[in-house]
Short mmCIF file of C-alpha atoms in Angstrom, two decimals:
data_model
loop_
_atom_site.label_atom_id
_atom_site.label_comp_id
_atom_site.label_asym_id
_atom_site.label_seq_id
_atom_site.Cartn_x
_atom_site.Cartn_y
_atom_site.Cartn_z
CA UNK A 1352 44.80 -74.29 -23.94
CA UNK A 1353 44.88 -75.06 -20.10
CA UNK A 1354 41.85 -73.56 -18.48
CA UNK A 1355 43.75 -74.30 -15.64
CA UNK A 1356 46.05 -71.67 -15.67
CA UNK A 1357 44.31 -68.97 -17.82
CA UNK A 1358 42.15 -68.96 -14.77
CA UNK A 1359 45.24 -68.44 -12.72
CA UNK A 1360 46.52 -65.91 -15.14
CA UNK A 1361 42.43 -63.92 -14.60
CA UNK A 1362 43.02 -64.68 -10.95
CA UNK A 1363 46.61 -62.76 -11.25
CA UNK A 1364 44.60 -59.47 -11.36
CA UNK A 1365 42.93 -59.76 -8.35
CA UNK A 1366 39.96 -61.73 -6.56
CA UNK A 1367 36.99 -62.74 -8.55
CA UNK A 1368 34.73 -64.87 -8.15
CA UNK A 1369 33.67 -67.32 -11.35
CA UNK A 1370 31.19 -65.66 -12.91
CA UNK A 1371 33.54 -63.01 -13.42
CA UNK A 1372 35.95 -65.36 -14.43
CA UNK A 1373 34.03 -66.92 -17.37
CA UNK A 1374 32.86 -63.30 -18.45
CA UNK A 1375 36.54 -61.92 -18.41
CA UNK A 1376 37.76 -65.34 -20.20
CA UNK A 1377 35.29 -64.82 -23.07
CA UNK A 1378 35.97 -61.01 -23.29
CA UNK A 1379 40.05 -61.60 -23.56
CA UNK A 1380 39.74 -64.56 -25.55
CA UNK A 1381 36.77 -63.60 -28.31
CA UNK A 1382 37.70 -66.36 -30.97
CA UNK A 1383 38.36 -69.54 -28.01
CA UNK A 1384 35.48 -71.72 -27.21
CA UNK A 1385 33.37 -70.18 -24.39
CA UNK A 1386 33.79 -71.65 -20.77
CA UNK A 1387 30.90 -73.06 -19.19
CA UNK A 1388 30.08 -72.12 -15.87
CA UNK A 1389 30.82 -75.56 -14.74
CA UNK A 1390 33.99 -76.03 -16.65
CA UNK A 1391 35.21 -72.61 -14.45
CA UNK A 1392 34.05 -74.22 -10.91
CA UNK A 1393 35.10 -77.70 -11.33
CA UNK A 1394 38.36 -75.76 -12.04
CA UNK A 1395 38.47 -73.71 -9.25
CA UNK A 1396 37.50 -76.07 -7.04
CA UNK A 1397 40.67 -78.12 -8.16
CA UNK A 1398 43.01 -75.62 -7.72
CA UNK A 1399 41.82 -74.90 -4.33
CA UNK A 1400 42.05 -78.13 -3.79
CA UNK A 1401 45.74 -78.07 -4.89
CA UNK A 1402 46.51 -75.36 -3.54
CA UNK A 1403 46.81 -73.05 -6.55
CA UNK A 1404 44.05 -70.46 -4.93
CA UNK A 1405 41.85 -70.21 -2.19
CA UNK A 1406 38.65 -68.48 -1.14
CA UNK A 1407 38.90 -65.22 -0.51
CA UNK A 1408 35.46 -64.74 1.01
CA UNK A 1409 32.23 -63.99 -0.67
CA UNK A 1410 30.40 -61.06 -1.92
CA UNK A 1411 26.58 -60.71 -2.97
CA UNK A 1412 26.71 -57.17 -4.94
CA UNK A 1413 23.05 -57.37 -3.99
CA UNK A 1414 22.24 -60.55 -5.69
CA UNK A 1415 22.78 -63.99 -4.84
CA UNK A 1416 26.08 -64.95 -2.51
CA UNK A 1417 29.05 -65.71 -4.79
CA UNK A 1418 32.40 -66.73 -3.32
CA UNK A 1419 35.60 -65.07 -4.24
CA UNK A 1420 38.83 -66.64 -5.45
CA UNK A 1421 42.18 -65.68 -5.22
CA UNK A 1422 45.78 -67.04 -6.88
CA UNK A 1423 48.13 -67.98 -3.63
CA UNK A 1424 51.76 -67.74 -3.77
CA UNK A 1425 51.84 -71.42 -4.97
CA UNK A 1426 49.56 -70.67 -7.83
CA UNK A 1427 51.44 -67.74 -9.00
CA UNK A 1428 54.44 -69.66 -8.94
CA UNK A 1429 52.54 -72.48 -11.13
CA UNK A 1430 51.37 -69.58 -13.41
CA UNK A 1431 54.65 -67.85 -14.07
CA UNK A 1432 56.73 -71.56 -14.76
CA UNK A 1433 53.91 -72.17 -16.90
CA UNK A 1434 53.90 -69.00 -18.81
CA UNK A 1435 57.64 -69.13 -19.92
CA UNK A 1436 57.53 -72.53 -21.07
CA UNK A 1437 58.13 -73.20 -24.68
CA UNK A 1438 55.28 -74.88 -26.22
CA UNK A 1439 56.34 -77.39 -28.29
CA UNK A 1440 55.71 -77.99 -32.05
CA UNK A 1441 52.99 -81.28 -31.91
CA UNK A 1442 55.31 -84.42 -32.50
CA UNK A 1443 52.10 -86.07 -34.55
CA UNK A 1444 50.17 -83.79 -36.86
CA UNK A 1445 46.65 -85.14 -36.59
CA UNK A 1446 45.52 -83.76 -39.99
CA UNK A 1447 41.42 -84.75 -40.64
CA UNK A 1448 41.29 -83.24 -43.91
CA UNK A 1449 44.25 -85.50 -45.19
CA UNK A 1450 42.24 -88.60 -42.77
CA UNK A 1451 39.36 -87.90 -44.92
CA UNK A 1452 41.17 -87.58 -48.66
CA UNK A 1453 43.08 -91.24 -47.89
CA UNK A 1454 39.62 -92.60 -46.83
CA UNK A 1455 37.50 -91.22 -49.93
CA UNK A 1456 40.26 -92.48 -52.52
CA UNK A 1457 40.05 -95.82 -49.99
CA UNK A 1458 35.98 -95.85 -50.29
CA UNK A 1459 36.00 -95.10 -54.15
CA UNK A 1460 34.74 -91.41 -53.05
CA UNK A 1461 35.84 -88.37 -55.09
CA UNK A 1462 38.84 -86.63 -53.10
CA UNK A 1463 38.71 -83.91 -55.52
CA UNK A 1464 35.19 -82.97 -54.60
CA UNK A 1465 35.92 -83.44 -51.15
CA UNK A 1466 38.90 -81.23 -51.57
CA UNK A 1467 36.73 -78.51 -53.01
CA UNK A 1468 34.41 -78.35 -50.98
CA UNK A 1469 36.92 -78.45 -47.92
CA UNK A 1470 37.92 -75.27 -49.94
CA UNK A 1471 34.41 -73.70 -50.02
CA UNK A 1472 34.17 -73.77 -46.46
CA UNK A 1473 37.75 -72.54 -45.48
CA UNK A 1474 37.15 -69.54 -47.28
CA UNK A 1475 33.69 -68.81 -46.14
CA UNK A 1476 35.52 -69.31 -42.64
CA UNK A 1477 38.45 -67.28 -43.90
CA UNK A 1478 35.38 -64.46 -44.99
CA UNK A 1479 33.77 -64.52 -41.47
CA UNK A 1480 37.43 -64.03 -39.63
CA UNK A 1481 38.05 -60.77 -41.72
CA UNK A 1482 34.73 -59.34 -41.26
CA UNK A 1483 35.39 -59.61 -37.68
CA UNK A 1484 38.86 -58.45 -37.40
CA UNK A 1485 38.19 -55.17 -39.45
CA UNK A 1486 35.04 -54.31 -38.11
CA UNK A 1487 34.48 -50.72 -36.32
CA UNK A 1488 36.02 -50.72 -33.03
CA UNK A 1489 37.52 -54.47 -32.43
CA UNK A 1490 39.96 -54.78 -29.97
CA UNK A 1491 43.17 -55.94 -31.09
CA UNK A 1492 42.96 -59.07 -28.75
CA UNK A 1493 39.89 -60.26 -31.22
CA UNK A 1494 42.54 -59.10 -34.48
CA UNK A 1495 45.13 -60.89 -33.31
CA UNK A 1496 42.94 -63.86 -32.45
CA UNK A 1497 41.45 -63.33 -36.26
CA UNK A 1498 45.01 -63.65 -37.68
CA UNK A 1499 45.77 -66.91 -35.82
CA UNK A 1500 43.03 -68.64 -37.35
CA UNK A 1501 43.28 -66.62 -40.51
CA UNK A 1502 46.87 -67.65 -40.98
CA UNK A 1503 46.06 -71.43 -40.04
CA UNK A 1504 43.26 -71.42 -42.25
CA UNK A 1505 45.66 -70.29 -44.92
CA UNK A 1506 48.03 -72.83 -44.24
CA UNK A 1507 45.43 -75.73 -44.53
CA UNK A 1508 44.29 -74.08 -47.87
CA UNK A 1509 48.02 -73.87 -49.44
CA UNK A 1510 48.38 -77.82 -48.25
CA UNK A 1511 44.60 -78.62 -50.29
CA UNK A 1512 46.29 -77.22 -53.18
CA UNK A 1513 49.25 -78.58 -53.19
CA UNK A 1514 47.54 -82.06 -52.11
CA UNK A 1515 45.11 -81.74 -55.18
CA UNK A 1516 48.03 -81.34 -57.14
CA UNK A 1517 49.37 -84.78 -56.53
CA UNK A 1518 45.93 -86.55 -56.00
CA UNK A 1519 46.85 -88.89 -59.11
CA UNK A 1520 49.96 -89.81 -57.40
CA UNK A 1521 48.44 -90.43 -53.92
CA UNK A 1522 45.67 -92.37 -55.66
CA UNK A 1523 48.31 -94.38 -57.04
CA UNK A 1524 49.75 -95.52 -53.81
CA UNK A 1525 47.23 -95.62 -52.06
CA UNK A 1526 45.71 -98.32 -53.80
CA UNK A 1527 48.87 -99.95 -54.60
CA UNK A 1528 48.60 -100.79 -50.78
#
């Protein structure tokens, strides 16, 4: 995700300044890593710098000083290419669970236990998500969030399946290397 412009895309509303940013990023997106307040100014600093926004004053809401921000024409520009750009499918899927399966079978490990396990915690995961996405009153932003990782998570466990499946056969080849 490109803090970058999802700061634009915040900024696209109106001025704020960046502790309003970070609070508005972790309210929109519940299930995303939190910003940290540095991440947010060592990005808005850069795109003042390039000319994405600019400082639209300061305000102090009786408290301490805190400058304002604001997307200029350049930046909206940036924002709305971005936005309509396709994302494309990864070329390389960088798979650690599969990483780690090769590497037990490699290590005389038990791939099947690790596979398991990997299981255990996928569907404690899986557990959390859904207790979040149907509890009383979430937002559909956090749902829809919920089902991302719900349907990845599914997708992973379908492939440790179907991977456990055929651990004789991998074992096989693997050594045979």
């Amino acid at each position: 995700m490109s803090t970058r412009h999802i700061l634009l895309g915040l900024l696209a509303t109106g001025p704020s300044h960046g502790y309003d940013l970070k609070r508005r990023h972790d309210e929109r997106f519940p299930q995303a890593r939190p910003l940290a307040y540095g991440q947010v100014y060592t990005t808005l600093q850069r795109l003042v710098r390039d000319g994405l926004a600019e400082v639209d004053g300061t305000d102090s809401d009786g408290g301490p000083e805190r400058t304002m921000y604001r997307t200029t024409e350049h930046g909206a520009h940036e924002l709305a290419q971005w936005a309509g750009e396709i994302a494309p499918p990864a070329p390389f899927v960088t798979n650690e669970i599969f990483a780690k399966v090769v590497v037990s079978i490699l290590s005389g490990g038990d791939p099947e236990a690790y596979l398991r396990a990997q299981r255990a915690a996928h569907m404690e995961r899986m557990r959390q998500l859904t207790a979040v996405k149907t509890a009383p009153g979430t937002d559909l932003a956090t749902v829809l969030s919920a089902d991302y990782a719900l349907n990845h998570l599914d997708a992973d466990l379908r492939w440790m399946t179907t991977t456990a499946a055929r651990l004789t056969t991998l074992t096989a080849e693997v050594d045979a290397v």
